[in-house]
Amino acid sequence: KQLETGRQKIVAKFQQLRQFLEEQERLLLAQLEELNKEIEKRRAEYVAKLSEELSSFSSLISEMEQKCQQPASEFLQDINGTLSR
């Protein structure tokens, strides 16, 4: 009887530990999911910002290419205004 009681206590303890570990696993997986969402959100924001900057640079390059076609005196006057942006 004493042996059986000891065995039941051990089984109960292991069951408690198993439940605790399962709960910890659920919590950690939920945290991981939140981190993944945050990383994805920041990545999307970064890509959007980068795309915006690339578009701006592309426009500036086009403008500079057009200005290069101007006579030197006009080019030098216009380039100062373009670069100050």
Coordinates of N, CA, C and O in Angstrom, one line a residue:
K1 N 0.8 -1.2 0.0 CA 0.0 0.0 0.0 C 0.9 1.3 0.0 O 0.6 2.2 -0.7
Q2 N 1.9 1.3 0.8 CA 2.8 2.4 0.9 C 3.5 2.6 -0.5 O 3.7 3.7 -0.9
L3 N 3.9 1.5 -1.1 CA 4.5 1.6 -2.4 C 3.6 2.2 -3.5 O 4.0 3.0 -4.3
E4 N 2.3 1.7 -3.4 CA 1.3 2.2 -4.3 C 1.1 3.7 -4.1 O 0.9 4.5 -5.1
T5 N 1.0 4.2 -2.9 CA 0.8 5.6 -2.6 C 2.0 6.4 -3.1 O 1.8 7.5 -3.7
G6 N 3.2 5.9 -3.0 CA 4.4 6.6 -3.5 C 4.4 6.7 -5.0 O 4.7 7.7 -5.6
R7 N 3.9 5.6 -5.6 CA 3.8 5.6 -7.1 C 2.8 6.6 -7.6 O 3.0 7.3 -8.5
Q8 N 1.7 6.7 -6.9 CA 0.6 7.6 -7.3 C 1.1 9.1 -7.1 O 0.8 9.9 -8.0
K9 N 1.9 9.3 -6.1 CA 2.4 10.7 -5.9 C 3.3 11.0 -7.0 O 3.3 12.2 -7.5
I10 N 4.2 10.1 -7.4 CA 5.1 10.3 -8.5 C 4.4 10.6 -9.8 O 4.7 11.5 -10.5
V11 N 3.4 9.7 -10.1 CA 2.6 9.9 -11.3 C 1.9 11.3 -11.3 O 1.9 12.0 -12.3
A12 N 1.4 11.6 -10.1 CA 0.7 12.9 -10.0 C 1.6 14.1 -10.3 O 1.3 15.1 -11.0
K13 N 2.8 14.0 -9.7 CA 3.8 15.0 -9.9 C 4.2 15.2 -11.4 O 4.4 16.3 -11.9
F14 N 4.5 14.0 -12.0 CA 4.8 14.0 -13.4 C 3.7 14.6 -14.3 O 4.0 15.4 -15.2
Q15 N 2.5 14.3 -13.9 CA 1.4 14.9 -14.6 C 1.3 16.4 -14.5 O 1.1 17.1 -15.4
Q16 N 1.5 16.9 -13.2 CA 1.6 18.3 -13.0 C 2.7 19.0 -13.8 O 2.5 20.0 -14.4
L17 N 3.9 18.3 -13.8 CA 5.0 18.9 -14.6 C 4.7 18.9 -16.1 O 5.0 19.9 -16.8
R18 N 4.1 17.8 -16.5 CA 3.7 17.7 -18.0 C 2.7 18.9 -18.3 O 2.9 19.6 -19.3
Q19 N 1.7 19.1 -17.5 CA 0.8 20.2 -17.7 C 1.4 21.5 -17.7 O 1.2 22.4 -18.5
F20 N 2.4 21.7 -16.7 CA 3.1 23.0 -16.6 C 3.9 23.2 -17.9 O 3.9 24.3 -18.5
L21 N 4.6 22.2 -18.4 CA 5.4 22.3 -19.6 C 4.6 22.6 -20.8 O 5.0 23.3 -21.7
E22 N 3.5 21.9 -20.9 CA 2.6 22.2 -22.0 C 2.1 23.6 -22.0 O 2.0 24.2 -23.1
E23 N 1.7 24.1 -20.8 CA 1.3 25.5 -20.7 C 2.4 26.5 -21.1 O 2.2 27.4 -21.9
Q24 N 3.6 26.2 -20.7 CA 4.8 27.0 -21.0 C 5.0 27.0 -22.5 O 5.3 28.0 -23.1
E25 N 4.9 25.8 -23.1 CA 5.0 25.7 -24.6 C 4.0 26.5 -25.3 O 4.3 27.2 -26.2
R26 N 2.7 26.5 -24.8 CA 1.7 27.3 -25.5 C 2.0 28.8 -25.4 O 1.9 29.6 -26.3
L27 N 2.5 29.2 -24.2 CA 2.8 30.6 -23.9 C 4.0 31.0 -24.8 O 3.9 32.1 -25.5
L28 N 5.0 30.2 -24.9 CA 6.2 30.6 -25.7 C 5.8 30.6 -27.2 O 6.3 31.4 -27.9
L29 N 5.0 29.7 -27.6 CA 4.6 29.7 -29.0 C 3.8 30.9 -29.4 O 3.9 31.5 -30.4
A30 N 2.9 31.3 -28.4 CA 2.1 32.5 -28.6 C 3.1 33.8 -28.7 O 2.9 34.6 -29.6
Q31 N 4.1 33.8 -27.8 CA 5.0 34.9 -27.9 C 5.8 34.9 -29.2 O 6.0 36.0 -29.8
L32 N 6.2 33.7 -29.6 CA 6.9 33.6 -30.9 C 6.1 34.1 -32.1 O 6.6 34.8 -32.9
E33 N 4.8 33.7 -32.0 CA 3.9 34.2 -33.1 C 3.8 35.7 -33.1 O 3.8 36.3 -34.2
E34 N 3.7 36.3 -31.9 CA 3.6 37.8 -31.8 C 4.9 38.4 -32.4 O 4.9 39.4 -33.1
L35 N 6.0 37.8 -32.0 CA 7.3 38.3 -32.5 C 7.4 38.2 -34.0 O 7.8 39.2 -34.7
N36 N 6.9 37.1 -34.6 CA 6.9 37.0 -36.0 C 6.0 38.0 -36.7 O 6.4 38.6 -37.7
K37 N 4.9 38.3 -36.1 CA 4.0 39.3 -36.6 C 4.7 40.7 -36.6 O 4.6 41.5 -37.6
E38 N 5.3 41.0 -35.5 CA 6.0 42.3 -35.4 C 7.2 42.4 -36.4 O 7.3 43.5 -37.0
I39 N 7.9 41.3 -36.5 CA 9.0 41.3 -37.5 C 8.5 41.6 -38.9 O 9.0 42.3 -39.7
E40 N 7.4 40.9 -39.2 CA 6.8 41.0 -40.6 C 6.3 42.4 -40.8 O 6.4 43.0 -41.9
K41 N 5.7 43.0 -39.8 CA 5.2 44.4 -39.9 C 6.3 45.3 -40.1 O 6.2 46.2 -41.0
R42 N 7.4 45.2 -39.3 CA 8.5 46.1 -39.5 C 9.2 45.9 -40.9 O 9.6 46.8 -41.5
R43 N 9.3 44.7 -41.3 CA 9.8 44.4 -42.6 C 9.0 45.1 -43.7 O 9.6 45.7 -44.6
A44 N 7.7 45.0 -43.6 CA 6.8 45.6 -44.6 C 7.0 47.1 -44.6 O 7.1 47.7 -45.7
E45 N 7.1 47.7 -43.4 CA 7.3 49.1 -43.3 C 8.7 49.5 -43.9 O 8.8 50.5 -44.6
Y46 N 9.7 48.7 -43.6 CA 11.0 49.0 -44.2 C 11.0 48.9 -45.7 O 11.6 49.8 -46.4
V47 N 10.4 47.9 -46.2 CA 10.3 47.7 -47.7 C 9.6 48.9 -48.3 O 10.0 49.4 -49.4
A48 N 8.5 49.3 -47.7 CA 7.7 50.5 -48.2 C 8.6 51.7 -48.2 O 8.6 52.5 -49.2
K49 N 9.3 51.9 -47.1 CA 10.1 53.1 -47.0 C 11.3 53.1 -48.1 O 11.6 54.1 -48.7
L50 N 11.8 51.9 -48.2 CA 12.9 51.7 -49.2 C 12.4 51.9 -50.6 O 13.1 52.6 -51.4
S51 N 11.2 51.4 -50.9 CA 10.6 51.6 -52.2 C 10.4 53.1 -52.5 O 10.6 53.6 -53.6
E52 N 9.9 53.8 -51.5 CA 9.7 55.2 -51.6 C 11.0 56.0 -51.9 O 11.0 56.9 -52.8
E53 N 12.0 55.6 -51.2 CA 13.3 56.3 -51.4 C 13.9 56.0 -52.8 O 14.4 56.8 -53.5
L54 N 13.7 54.7 -53.2 CA 14.2 54.3 -54.6 C 13.4 55.1 -55.6 O 14.0 55.6 -56.6
S55 N 12.1 55.3 -55.4 CA 11.3 56.1 -56.4 C 11.8 57.5 -56.4 O 11.9 58.1 -57.5
S56 N 12.1 58.1 -55.2 CA 12.6 59.4 -55.1 C 13.9 59.6 -55.9 O 14.2 60.5 -56.6
F57 N 14.8 58.6 -55.6 CA 16.1 58.7 -56.3 C 16.0 58.5 -57.8 O 16.7 59.2 -58.6
S58 N 15.1 57.7 -58.2 CA 14.8 57.5 -59.6 C 14.4 58.8 -60.3 O 14.8 59.2 -61.4
S59 N 13.5 59.5 -59.6 CA 13.0 60.8 -60.1 C 14.1 61.8 -60.2 O 14.2 62.5 -61.2
L60 N 14.9 61.8 -59.2 CA 16.1 62.7 -59.1 C 17.1 62.4 -60.2 O 17.6 63.3 -60.9
I61 N 17.3 61.1 -60.5 CA 18.2 60.8 -61.6 C 17.7 61.2 -62.9 O 18.4 61.8 -63.7
S62 N 16.4 61.0 -63.1 CA 15.7 61.4 -64.4 C 15.8 62.9 -64.6 O 16.2 63.4 -65.6
E63 N 15.6 63.6 -63.5 CA 15.7 65.1 -63.5 C 17.1 65.5 -63.8 O 17.4 66.4 -64.7
M64 N 18.1 64.9 -63.2 CA 19.5 65.2 -63.5 C 19.9 64.9 -64.9 O 20.6 65.7 -65.6
E65 N 19.4 63.8 -65.4 CA 19.7 63.4 -66.8 C 19.1 64.5 -67.8 O 19.7 64.9 -68.8
Q66 N 17.9 65.0 -67.5 CA 17.3 66.0 -68.3 C 18.1 67.3 -68.2 O 18.4 68.0 -69.3
K67 N 18.6 67.6 -67.1 CA 19.4 68.9 -66.9 C 20.7 68.8 -67.6 O 21.3 69.8 -68.0
C68 N 21.3 67.6 -67.7 CA 22.5 67.4 -68.4 C 22.4 67.7 -69.9 O 23.5 68.0 -70.5
Q69 N 21.2 67.8 -70.4 CA 21.0 68.1 -71.8 C 21.0 69.6 -72.0 O 21.1 70.1 -73.1
Q70 N 20.9 70.4 -70.9 CA 20.9 71.8 -71.0 C 22.2 72.4 -71.3 O 23.3 71.8 -71.1
P71 N 22.3 73.6 -71.8 CA 23.6 74.3 -71.9 C 24.2 74.4 -70.5 O 23.5 74.5 -69.5
A72 N 25.5 74.5 -70.5 CA 26.3 74.5 -69.3 C 25.8 75.6 -68.3 O 25.7 75.3 -67.1
S73 N 25.6 76.8 -68.8 CA 25.2 77.9 -67.8 C 23.8 77.6 -67.2 O 23.7 77.8 -66.0
E74 N 22.9 77.1 -67.9 CA 21.6 76.8 -67.3 C 21.7 75.6 -66.4 O 21.1 75.5 -65.3
F75 N 22.5 74.6 -66.8 CA 22.7 73.4 -66.0 C 23.3 73.8 -64.6 O 22.8 73.3 -63.6
L76 N 24.3 74.6 -64.6 CA 24.9 75.0 -63.3 C 23.9 75.8 -62.4 O 24.0 75.6 -61.2
Q77 N 23.1 76.6 -63.0 CA 22.1 77.3 -62.2 C 21.0 76.3 -61.6 O 20.7 76.4 -60.4
D78 N 20.6 75.4 -62.4 CA 19.5 74.5 -62.0 C 20.0 73.4 -61.1 O 19.3 72.9 -60.2
I79 N 21.3 73.0 -61.2 CA 21.8 71.9 -60.4 C 21.8 72.2 -59.0 O 21.6 71.4 -58.1
N80 N 22.1 73.5 -58.7 CA 22.2 73.9 -57.3 C 20.9 73.7 -56.6 O 20.8 73.3 -55.5
G81 N 19.8 74.1 -57.2 CA 18.4 74.0 -56.7 C 18.1 72.5 -56.5 O 17.4 72.1 -55.5
T82 N 18.4 71.7 -57.5 CA 18.1 70.3 -57.4 C 18.8 69.6 -56.3 O 18.2 68.8 -55.5
L83 N 20.1 69.9 -56.1 CA 20.9 69.2 -55.0 C 20.5 69.7 -53.6 O 20.6 69.0 -52.7
S84 N 19.9 70.9 -53.5 CA 19.5 71.4 -52.2 C 18.3 70.7 -51.7 O 18.0 70.8 -50.5
R85 N 17.6 69.9 -52.5 CA 16.4 69.2 -52.0 C 16.9 68.0 -51.3 O 16.9 67.2 -50.7

